[in-house]
mmCIF file of C-alpha atoms in Angstrom:
data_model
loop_
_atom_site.group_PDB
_atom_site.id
_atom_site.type_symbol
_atom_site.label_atom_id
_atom_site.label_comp_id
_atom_site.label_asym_id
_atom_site.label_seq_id
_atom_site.Cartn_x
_atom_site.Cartn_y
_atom_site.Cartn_z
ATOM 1 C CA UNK A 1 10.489 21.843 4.062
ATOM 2 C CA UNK A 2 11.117 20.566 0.401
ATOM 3 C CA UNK A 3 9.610 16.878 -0.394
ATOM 4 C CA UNK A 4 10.029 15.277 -3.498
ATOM 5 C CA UNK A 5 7.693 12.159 -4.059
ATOM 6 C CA UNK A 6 8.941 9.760 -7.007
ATOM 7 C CA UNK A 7 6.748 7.790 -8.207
ATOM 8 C CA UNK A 8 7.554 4.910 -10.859
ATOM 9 C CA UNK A 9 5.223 4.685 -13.757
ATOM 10 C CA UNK A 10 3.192 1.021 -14.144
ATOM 11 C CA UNK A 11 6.118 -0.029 -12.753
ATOM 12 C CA UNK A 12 6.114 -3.986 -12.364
ATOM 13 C CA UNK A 13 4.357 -3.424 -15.926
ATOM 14 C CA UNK A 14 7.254 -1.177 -17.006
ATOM 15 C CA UNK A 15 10.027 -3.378 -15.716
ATOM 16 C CA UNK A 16 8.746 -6.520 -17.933
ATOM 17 C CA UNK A 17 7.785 -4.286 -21.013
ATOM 18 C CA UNK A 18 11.798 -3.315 -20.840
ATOM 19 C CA UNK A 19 12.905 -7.245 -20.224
ATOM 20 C CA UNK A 20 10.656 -8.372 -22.767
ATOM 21 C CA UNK A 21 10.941 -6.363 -25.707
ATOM 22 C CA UNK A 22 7.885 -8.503 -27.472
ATOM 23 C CA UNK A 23 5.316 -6.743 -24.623
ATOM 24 C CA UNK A 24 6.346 -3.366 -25.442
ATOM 25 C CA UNK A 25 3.363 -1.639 -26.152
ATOM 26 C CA UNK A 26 0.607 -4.443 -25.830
ATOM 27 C CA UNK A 27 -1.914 -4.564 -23.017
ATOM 28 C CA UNK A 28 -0.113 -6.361 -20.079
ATOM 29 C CA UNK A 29 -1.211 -7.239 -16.312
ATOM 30 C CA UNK A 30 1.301 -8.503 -14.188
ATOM 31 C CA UNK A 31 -0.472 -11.150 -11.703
ATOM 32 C CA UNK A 32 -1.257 -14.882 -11.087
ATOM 33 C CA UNK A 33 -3.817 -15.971 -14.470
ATOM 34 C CA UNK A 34 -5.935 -18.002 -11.552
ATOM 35 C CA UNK A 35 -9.632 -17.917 -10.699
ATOM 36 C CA UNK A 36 -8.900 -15.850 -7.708
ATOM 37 C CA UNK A 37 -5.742 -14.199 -8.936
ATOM 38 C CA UNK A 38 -5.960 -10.184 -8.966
ATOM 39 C CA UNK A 39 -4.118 -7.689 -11.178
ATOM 40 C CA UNK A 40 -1.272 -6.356 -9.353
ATOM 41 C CA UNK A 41 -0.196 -3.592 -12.095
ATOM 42 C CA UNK A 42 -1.443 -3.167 -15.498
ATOM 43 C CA UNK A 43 0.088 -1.762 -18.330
ATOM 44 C CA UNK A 44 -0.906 1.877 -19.945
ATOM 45 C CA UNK A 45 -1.637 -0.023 -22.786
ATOM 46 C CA UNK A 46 -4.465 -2.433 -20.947
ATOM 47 C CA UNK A 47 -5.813 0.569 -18.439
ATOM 48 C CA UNK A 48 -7.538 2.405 -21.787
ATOM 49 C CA UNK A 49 -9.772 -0.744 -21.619
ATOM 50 C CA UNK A 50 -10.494 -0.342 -17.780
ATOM 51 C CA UNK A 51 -7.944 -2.601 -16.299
ATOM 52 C CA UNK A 52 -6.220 -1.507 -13.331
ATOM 53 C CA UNK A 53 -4.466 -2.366 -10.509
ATOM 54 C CA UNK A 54 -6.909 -4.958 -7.248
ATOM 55 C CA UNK A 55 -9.245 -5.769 -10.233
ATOM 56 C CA UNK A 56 -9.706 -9.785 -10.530
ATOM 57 C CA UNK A 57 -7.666 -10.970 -13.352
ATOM 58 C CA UNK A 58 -10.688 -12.770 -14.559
ATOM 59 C CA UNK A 59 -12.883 -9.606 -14.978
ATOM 60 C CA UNK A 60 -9.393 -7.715 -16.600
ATOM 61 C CA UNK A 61 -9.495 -10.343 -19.079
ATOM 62 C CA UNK A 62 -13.227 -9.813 -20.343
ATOM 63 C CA UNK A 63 -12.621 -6.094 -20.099
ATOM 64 C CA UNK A 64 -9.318 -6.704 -22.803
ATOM 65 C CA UNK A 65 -9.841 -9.609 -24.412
ATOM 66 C CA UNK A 66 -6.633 -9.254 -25.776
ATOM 67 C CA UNK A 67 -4.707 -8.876 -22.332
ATOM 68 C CA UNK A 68 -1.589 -10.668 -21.703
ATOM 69 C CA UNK A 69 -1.277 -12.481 -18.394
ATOM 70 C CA UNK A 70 2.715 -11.939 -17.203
ATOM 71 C CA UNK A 71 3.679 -13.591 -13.807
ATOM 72 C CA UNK A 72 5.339 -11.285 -11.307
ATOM 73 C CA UNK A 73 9.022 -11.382 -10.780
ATOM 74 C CA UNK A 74 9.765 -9.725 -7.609
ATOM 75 C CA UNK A 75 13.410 -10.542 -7.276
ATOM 76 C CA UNK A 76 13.930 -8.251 -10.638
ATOM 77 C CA UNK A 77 11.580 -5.455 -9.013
ATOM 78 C CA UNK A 78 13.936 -5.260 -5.580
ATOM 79 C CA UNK A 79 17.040 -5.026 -8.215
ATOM 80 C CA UNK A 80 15.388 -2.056 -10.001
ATOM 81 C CA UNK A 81 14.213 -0.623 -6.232
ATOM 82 C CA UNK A 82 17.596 -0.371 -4.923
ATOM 83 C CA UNK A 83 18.891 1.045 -8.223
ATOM 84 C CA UNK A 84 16.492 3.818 -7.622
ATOM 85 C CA UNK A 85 17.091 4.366 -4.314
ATOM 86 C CA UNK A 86 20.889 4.901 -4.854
ATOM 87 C CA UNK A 87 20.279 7.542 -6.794
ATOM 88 C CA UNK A 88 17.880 9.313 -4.252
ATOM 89 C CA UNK A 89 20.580 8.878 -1.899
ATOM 90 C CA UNK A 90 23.261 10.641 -3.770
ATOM 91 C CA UNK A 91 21.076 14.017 -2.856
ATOM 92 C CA UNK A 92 19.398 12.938 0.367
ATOM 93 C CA UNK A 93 19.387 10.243 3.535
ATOM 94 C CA UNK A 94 16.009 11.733 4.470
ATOM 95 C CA UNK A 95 14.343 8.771 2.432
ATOM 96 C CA UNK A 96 11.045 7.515 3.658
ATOM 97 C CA UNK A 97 9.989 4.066 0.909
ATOM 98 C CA UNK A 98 6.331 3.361 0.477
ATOM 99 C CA UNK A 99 6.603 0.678 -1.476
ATOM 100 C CA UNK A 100 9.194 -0.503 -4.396
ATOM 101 C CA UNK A 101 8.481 2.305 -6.389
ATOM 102 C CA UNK A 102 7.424 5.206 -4.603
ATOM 103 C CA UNK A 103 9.116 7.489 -1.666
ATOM 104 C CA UNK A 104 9.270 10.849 -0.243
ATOM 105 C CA UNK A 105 12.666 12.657 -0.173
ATOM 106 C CA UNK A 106 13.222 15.622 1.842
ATOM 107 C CA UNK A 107 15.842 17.679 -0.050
ATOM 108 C CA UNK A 108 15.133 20.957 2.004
ATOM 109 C CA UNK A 109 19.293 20.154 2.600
ATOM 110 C CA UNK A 110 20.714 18.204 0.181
ATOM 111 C CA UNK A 111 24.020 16.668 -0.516
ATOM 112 C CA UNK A 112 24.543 18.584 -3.834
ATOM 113 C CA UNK A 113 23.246 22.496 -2.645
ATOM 114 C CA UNK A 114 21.075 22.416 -5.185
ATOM 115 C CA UNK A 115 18.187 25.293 -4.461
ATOM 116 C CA UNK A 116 14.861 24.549 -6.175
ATOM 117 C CA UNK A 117 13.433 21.377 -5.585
ATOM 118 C CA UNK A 118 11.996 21.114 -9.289
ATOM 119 C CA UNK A 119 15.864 20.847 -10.278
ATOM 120 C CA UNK A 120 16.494 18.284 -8.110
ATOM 121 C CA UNK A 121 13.213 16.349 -9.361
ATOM 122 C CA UNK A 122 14.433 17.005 -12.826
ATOM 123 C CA UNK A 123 17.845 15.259 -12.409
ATOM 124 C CA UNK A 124 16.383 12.558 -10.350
ATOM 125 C CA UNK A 125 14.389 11.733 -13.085
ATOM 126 C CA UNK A 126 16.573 11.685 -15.793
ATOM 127 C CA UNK A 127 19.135 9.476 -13.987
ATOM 128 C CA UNK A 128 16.264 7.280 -13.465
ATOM 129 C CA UNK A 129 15.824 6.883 -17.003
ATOM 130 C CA UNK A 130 19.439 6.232 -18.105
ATOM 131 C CA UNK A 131 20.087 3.851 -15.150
ATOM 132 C CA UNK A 132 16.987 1.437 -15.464
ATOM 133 C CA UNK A 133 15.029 2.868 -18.928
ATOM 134 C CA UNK A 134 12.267 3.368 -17.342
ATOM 135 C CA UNK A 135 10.259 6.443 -16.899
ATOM 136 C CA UNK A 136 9.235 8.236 -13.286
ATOM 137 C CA UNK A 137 6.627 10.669 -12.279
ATOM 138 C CA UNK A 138 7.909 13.106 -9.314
ATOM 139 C CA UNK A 139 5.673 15.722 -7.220
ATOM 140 C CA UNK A 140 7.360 18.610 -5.016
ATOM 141 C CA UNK A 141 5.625 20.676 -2.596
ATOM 142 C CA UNK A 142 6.160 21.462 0.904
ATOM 143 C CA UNK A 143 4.785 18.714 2.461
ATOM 144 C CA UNK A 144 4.083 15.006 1.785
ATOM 145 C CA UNK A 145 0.669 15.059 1.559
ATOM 146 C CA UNK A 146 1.222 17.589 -1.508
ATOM 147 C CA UNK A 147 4.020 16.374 -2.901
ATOM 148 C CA UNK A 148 1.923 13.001 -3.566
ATOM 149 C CA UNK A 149 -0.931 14.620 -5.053
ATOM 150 C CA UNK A 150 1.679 16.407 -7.236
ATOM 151 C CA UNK A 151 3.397 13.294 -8.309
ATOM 152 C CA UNK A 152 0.008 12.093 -9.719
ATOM 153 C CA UNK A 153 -1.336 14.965 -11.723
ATOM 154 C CA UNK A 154 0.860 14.524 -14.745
ATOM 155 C CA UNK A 155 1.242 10.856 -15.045
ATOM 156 C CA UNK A 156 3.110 9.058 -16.882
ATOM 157 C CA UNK A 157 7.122 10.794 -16.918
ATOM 158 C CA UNK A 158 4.869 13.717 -15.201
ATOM 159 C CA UNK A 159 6.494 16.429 -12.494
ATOM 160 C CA UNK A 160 4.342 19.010 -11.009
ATOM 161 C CA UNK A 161 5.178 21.783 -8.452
ATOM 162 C CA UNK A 162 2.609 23.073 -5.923
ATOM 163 C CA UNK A 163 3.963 26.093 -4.285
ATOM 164 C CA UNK A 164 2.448 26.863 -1.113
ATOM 165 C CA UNK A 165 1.262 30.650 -2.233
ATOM 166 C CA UNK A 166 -0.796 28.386 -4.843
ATOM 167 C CA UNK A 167 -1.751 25.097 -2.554
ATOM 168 C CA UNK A 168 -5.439 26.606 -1.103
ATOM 169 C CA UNK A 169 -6.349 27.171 -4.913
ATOM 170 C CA UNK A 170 -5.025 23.712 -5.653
ATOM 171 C CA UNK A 171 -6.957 22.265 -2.835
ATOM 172 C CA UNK A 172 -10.252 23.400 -3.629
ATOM 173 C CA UNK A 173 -10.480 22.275 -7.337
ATOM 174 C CA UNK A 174 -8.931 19.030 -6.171
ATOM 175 C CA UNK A 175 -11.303 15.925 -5.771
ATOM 176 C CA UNK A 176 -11.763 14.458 -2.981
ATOM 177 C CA UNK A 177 -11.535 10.742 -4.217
ATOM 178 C CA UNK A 178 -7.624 12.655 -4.978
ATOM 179 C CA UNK A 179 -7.176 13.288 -1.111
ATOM 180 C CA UNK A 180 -4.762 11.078 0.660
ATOM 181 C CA UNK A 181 -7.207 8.738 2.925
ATOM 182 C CA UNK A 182 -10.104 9.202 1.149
ATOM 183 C CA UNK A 183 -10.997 5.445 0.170
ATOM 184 C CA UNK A 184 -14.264 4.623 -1.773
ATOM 185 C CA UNK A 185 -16.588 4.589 1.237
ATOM 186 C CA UNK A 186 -14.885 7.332 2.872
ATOM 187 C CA UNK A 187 -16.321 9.319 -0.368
ATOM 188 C CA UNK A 188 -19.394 8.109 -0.617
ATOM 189 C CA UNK A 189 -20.104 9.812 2.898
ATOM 190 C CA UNK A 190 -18.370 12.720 2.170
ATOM 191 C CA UNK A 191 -20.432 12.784 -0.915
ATOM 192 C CA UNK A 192 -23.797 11.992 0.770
ATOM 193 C CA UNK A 193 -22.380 15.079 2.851
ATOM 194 C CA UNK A 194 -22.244 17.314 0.419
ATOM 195 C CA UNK A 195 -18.348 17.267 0.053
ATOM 196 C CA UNK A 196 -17.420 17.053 -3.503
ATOM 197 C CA UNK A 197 -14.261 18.801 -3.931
ATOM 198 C CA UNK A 198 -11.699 20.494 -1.291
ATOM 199 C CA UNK A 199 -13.326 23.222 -1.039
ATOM 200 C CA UNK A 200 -16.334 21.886 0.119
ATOM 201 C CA UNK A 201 -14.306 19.983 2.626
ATOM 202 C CA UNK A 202 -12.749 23.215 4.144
ATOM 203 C CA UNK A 203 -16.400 24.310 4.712
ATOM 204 C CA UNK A 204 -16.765 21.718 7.125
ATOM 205 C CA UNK A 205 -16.207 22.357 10.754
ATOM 206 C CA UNK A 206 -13.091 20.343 12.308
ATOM 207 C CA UNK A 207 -16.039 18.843 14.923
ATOM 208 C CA UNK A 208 -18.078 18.332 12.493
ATOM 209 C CA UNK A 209 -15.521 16.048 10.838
ATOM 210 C CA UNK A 210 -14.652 14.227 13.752
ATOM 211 C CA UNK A 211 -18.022 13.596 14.016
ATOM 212 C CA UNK A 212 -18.373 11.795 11.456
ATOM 213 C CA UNK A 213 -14.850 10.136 10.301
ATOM 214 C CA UNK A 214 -13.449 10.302 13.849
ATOM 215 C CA UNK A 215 -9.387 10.676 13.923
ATOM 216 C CA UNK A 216 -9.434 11.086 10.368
ATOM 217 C CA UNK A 217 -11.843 14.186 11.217
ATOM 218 C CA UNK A 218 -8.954 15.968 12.175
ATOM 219 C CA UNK A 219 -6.524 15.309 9.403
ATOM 220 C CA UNK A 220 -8.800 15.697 6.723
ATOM 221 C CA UNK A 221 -9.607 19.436 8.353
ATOM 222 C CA UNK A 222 -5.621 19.945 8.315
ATOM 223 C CA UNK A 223 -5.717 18.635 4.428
ATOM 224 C CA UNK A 224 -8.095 20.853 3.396
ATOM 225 C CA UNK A 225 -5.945 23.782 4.274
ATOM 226 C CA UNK A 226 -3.042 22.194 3.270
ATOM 227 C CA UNK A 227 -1.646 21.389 6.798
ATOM 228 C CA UNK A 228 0.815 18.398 6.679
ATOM 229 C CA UNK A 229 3.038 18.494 9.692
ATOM 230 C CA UNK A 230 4.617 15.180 9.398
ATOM 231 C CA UNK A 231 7.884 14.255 8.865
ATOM 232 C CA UNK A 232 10.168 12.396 6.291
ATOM 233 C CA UNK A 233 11.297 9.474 7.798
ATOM 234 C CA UNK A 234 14.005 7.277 7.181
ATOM 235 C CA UNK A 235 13.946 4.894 9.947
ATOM 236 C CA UNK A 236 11.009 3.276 11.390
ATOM 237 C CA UNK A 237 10.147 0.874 13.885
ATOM 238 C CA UNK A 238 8.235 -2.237 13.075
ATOM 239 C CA UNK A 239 5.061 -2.531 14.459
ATOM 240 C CA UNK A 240 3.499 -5.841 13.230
ATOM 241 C CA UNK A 241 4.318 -8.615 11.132
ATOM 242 C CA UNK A 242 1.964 -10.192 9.294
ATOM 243 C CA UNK A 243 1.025 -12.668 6.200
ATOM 244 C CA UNK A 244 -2.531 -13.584 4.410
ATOM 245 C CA UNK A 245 -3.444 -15.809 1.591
ATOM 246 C CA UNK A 246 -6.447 -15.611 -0.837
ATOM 247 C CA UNK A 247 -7.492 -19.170 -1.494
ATOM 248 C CA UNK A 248 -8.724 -20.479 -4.781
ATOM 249 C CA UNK A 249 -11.921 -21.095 -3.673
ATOM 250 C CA UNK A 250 -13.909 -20.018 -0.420
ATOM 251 C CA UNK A 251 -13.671 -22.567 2.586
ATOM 252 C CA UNK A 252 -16.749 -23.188 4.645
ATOM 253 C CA UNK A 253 -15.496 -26.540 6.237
ATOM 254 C CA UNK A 254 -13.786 -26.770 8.967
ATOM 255 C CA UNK A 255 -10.789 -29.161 8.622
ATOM 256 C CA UNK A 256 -10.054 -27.029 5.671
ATOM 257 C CA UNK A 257 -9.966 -24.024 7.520
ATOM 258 C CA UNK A 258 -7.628 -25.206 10.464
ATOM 259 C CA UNK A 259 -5.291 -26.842 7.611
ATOM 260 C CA UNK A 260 -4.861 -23.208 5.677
ATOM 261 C CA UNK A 261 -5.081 -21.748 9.061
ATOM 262 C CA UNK A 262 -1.696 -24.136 9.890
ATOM 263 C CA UNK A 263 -0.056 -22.877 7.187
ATOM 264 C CA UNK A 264 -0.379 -19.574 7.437
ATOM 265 C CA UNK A 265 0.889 -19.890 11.139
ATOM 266 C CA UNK A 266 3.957 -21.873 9.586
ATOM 267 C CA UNK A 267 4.725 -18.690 7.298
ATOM 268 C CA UNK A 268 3.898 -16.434 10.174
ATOM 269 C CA UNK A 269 6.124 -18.057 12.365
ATOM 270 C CA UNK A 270 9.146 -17.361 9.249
ATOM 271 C CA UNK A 271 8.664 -13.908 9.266
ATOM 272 C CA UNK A 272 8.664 -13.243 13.207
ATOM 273 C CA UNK A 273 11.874 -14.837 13.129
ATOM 274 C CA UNK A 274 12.982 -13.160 10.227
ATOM 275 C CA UNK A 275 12.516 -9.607 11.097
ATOM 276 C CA UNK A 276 13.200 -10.715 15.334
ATOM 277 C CA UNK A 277 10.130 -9.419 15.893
ATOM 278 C CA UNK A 278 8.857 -9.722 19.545
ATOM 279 C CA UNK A 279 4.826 -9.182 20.055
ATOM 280 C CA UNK A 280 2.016 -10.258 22.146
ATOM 281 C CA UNK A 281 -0.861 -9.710 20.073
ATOM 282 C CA UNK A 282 -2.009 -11.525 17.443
ATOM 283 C CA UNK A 283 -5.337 -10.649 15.174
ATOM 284 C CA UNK A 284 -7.116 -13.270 12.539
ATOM 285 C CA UNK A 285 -8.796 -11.238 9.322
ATOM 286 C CA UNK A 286 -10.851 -12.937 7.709
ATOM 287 C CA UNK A 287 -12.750 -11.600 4.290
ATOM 288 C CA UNK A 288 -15.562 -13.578 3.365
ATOM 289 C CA UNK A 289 -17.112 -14.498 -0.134
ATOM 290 C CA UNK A 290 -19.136 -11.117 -0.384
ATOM 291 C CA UNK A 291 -15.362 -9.360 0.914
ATOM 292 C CA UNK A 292 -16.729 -8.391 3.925
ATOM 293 C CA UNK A 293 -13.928 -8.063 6.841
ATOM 294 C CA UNK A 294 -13.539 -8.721 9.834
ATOM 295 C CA UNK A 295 -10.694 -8.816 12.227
ATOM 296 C CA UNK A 296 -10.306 -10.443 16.111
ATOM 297 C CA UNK A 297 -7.356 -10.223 18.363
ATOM 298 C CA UNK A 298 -6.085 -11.448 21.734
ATOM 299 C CA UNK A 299 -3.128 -10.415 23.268
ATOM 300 C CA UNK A 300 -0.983 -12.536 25.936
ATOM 301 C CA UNK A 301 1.979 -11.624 28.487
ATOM 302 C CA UNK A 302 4.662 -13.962 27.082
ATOM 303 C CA UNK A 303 6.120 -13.142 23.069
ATOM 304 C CA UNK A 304 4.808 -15.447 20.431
ATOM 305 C CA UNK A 305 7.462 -16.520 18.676
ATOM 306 C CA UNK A 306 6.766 -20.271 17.778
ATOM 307 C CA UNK A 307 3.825 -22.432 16.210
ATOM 308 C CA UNK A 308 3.291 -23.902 19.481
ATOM 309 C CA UNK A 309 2.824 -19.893 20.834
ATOM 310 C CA UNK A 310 0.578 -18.870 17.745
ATOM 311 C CA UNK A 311 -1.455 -22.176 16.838
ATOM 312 C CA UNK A 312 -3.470 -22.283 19.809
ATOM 313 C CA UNK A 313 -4.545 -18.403 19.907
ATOM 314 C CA UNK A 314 -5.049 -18.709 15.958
ATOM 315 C CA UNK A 315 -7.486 -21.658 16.849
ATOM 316 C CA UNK A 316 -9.518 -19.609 20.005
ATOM 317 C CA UNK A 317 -9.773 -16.723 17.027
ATOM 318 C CA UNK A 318 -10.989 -18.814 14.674
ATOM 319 C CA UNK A 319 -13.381 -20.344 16.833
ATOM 320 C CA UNK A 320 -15.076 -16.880 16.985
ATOM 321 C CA UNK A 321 -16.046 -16.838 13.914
ATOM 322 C CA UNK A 322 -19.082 -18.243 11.555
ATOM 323 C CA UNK A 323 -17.992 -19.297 8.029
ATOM 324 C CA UNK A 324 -19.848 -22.433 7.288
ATOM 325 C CA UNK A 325 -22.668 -20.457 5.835
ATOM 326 C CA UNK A 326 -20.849 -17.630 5.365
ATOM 327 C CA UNK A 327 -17.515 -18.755 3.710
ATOM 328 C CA UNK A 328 -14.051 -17.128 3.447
ATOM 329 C CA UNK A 329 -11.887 -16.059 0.835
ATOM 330 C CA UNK A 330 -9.015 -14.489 2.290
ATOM 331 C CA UNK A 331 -7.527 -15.545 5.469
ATOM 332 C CA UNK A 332 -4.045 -13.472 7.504
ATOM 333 C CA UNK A 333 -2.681 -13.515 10.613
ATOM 334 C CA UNK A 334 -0.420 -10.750 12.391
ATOM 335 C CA UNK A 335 1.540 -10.179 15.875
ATOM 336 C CA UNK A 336 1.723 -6.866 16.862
ATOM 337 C CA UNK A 337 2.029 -5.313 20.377
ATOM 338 C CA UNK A 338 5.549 -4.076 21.190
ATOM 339 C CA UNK A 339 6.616 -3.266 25.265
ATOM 340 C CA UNK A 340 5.624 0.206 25.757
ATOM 341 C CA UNK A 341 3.312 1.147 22.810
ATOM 342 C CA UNK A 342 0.028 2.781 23.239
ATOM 343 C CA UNK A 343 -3.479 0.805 23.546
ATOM 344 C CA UNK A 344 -4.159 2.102 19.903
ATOM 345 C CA UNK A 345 -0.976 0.267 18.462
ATOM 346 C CA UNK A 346 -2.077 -2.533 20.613
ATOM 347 C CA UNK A 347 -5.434 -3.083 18.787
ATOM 348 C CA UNK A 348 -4.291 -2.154 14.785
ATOM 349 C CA UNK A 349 -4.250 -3.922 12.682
ATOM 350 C CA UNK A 350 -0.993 -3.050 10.004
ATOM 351 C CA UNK A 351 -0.528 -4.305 6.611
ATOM 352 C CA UNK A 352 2.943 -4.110 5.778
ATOM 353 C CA UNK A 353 4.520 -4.695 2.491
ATOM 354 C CA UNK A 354 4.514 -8.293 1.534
ATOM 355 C CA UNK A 355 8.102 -10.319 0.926
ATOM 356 C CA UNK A 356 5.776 -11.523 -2.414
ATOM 357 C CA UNK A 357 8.739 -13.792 -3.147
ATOM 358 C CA UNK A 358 8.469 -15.687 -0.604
ATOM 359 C CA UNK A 359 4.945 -16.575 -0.492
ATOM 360 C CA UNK A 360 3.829 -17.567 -3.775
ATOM 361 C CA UNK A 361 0.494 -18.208 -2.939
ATOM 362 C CA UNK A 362 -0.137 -15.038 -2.731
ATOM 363 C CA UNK A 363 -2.934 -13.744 -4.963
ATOM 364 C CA UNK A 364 -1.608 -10.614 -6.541
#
């Protein structure tokens, strides 16, 4: 198989350095300027002062004093998105998005015969440029779990091939903060562990590793030897919808609580309709002041589809928990729980990509 992953450079940053030729090489984060508003991309420019993407605008903004606050416009980022992806589709259908920017393309057949993936990448990237001005980064390897890596090793207008005679050595220099499910605390065990790069992770036993990180065990093992098996894929089936809202400032009374707690039902009840999505599960999160999280769930026999479904089970949920001397910050709701899937679908909880425009109060 021949992936290419494409990966857009700062790209909300990117998109408003282009529109607004004034930005062009200042230090920029795109996000909400509010007390709980968080920095959705950040600019080249602002990350040599330790800005980056998840990082409270308010600590951004002592980091770069000079840091220029530019509200998100997500109808402009969709435009750009589907520019891109008609391109990718005049060499491949085998398209599989992550996001606005980003996607996997298998071009092991492609629409234009070309042989070496690298060629492919170059072209991609080039029409990239010339169609929107704005620069990509592109990875190709033989899987995707490569292929991403790749696309991030040269960053920005970076392209890197890892050939699989070449991936083991690759591997074991590589990080493992760099390895695809390998969060913050995930490293901090593997570190307490002993596992600092992938080589040290292909020392460990796979039951060892399932030991300790459980189903992860087993793909991290595969990882380490460079053993993606999973597909490119174009079409997928919805599994959850879902919606959350940070709130200004944490809630540790009640009344407030059920009122956001309405609301967010109101917006959840949008999107089921929306996407026709029929589920029986719904699950709360909640992330408290200190952004600890916690989730609850309860599934039902009939499809929620209304308020007068989802209020009631939102309320029994909520009831659960303890937040008046522990308050929250963040507060979602999602129905998931499909006829016919498994009991692990049943009980995950799955963040899909946010229709930002939509839901302004979102905090970036």
């Amino acid at each position: 198989m021949k992936v290419i992953h494409v990966d857009m450079d700062q790209f909300f940053a990117a998109v408003e350095q282009r529109d607004n030729p004034e930005l062009k090489g200042k230090p920029i984060a795109v996000g909400h300027d509010a007390e709980r508003g968080v920095v959705s991309t950040a600019s080249y420019e602002a990350r040599r002062f330790g800005v980056h993407s998840a990082q409270s605008i308010q600590v951004a903004k002592r980091l770069c004093p000079q840091l220029i606050i530019v509200e998100p416009h997500f109808q402009r980022y969709k435009e750009v998105s589907a520019q891109l992806h008609k391109i990718f589709h005049d060499y491949t259908d085998l398209i599989e998005p992550i996001s606005l920017d980003e996607a996997f393309l298998d071009v092991t057949i492609n629409k234009k015969g070309i042989e070496l993936g690298v060629d492919i990448a170059k072209e991609i990237k080039q029409r990239i440029f010339e169609t929107t001005g704005l620069t990509a980064s592109a990875g190709v390897s033989y899987c995707k779990f490569l292929a991403k890596i790749a696309s991030d090793w040269r960053k920005p207008d970076g392209l890197t091939v890892i050939h699989p005679d070449r991936a083991l050595d690759f591997i074991s220099q590589l990080k493992v903060e760099k390895i695809w499910g390998v969060g913050q605390k995930t490293a901090e065990k593997m570190h307490f562990m002993g596992i600092f790069t992938g080589a040290d992770l292909r020392s460990q036993s796979q039951q060892r590793l399932t030991e300790v990180f459980g189903k992860m065990g087993q793909v991290f093992y595969n990882f380490a030897r460079g053993i993606d098996n999973r597909p490119v894929i174009s079409e997928w089936e919805r599994k959850s919808v879902s919606c959350e809202q940070t709130f200004e400032k944490d809630i540790s009374d009640q009344s407030a609580a059920i009122i956001e707690l309405y609301h967010t039902v109101l917006e959840l009840e949008r999107r089921i309709a929306k996407n026709e999505f029929e589920g029986r599960t719904l699950t709360l999160k909640i992330k408290f002041q200190d952004f600890q999280q916690i989730t609850r769930s309860i599934t039902v026999e009939h499809i929620l589809h209304t308020k007068d479904d989802i209020l009631p089970l939102a309320k029994q949920l909520l009831r659960q928990i303890e937040f008046h001397s522990h308050p929250i910050r963040l507060l979602g709701l999602g129905v998931s729980n499909q006829r016919g899937e498994t009991e692990d679908e049943k009980t995950r909880w799955i963040e899909l990509e946010l229709e930002f425009e939509d839901w302004p109060d979102s905090q970036l």
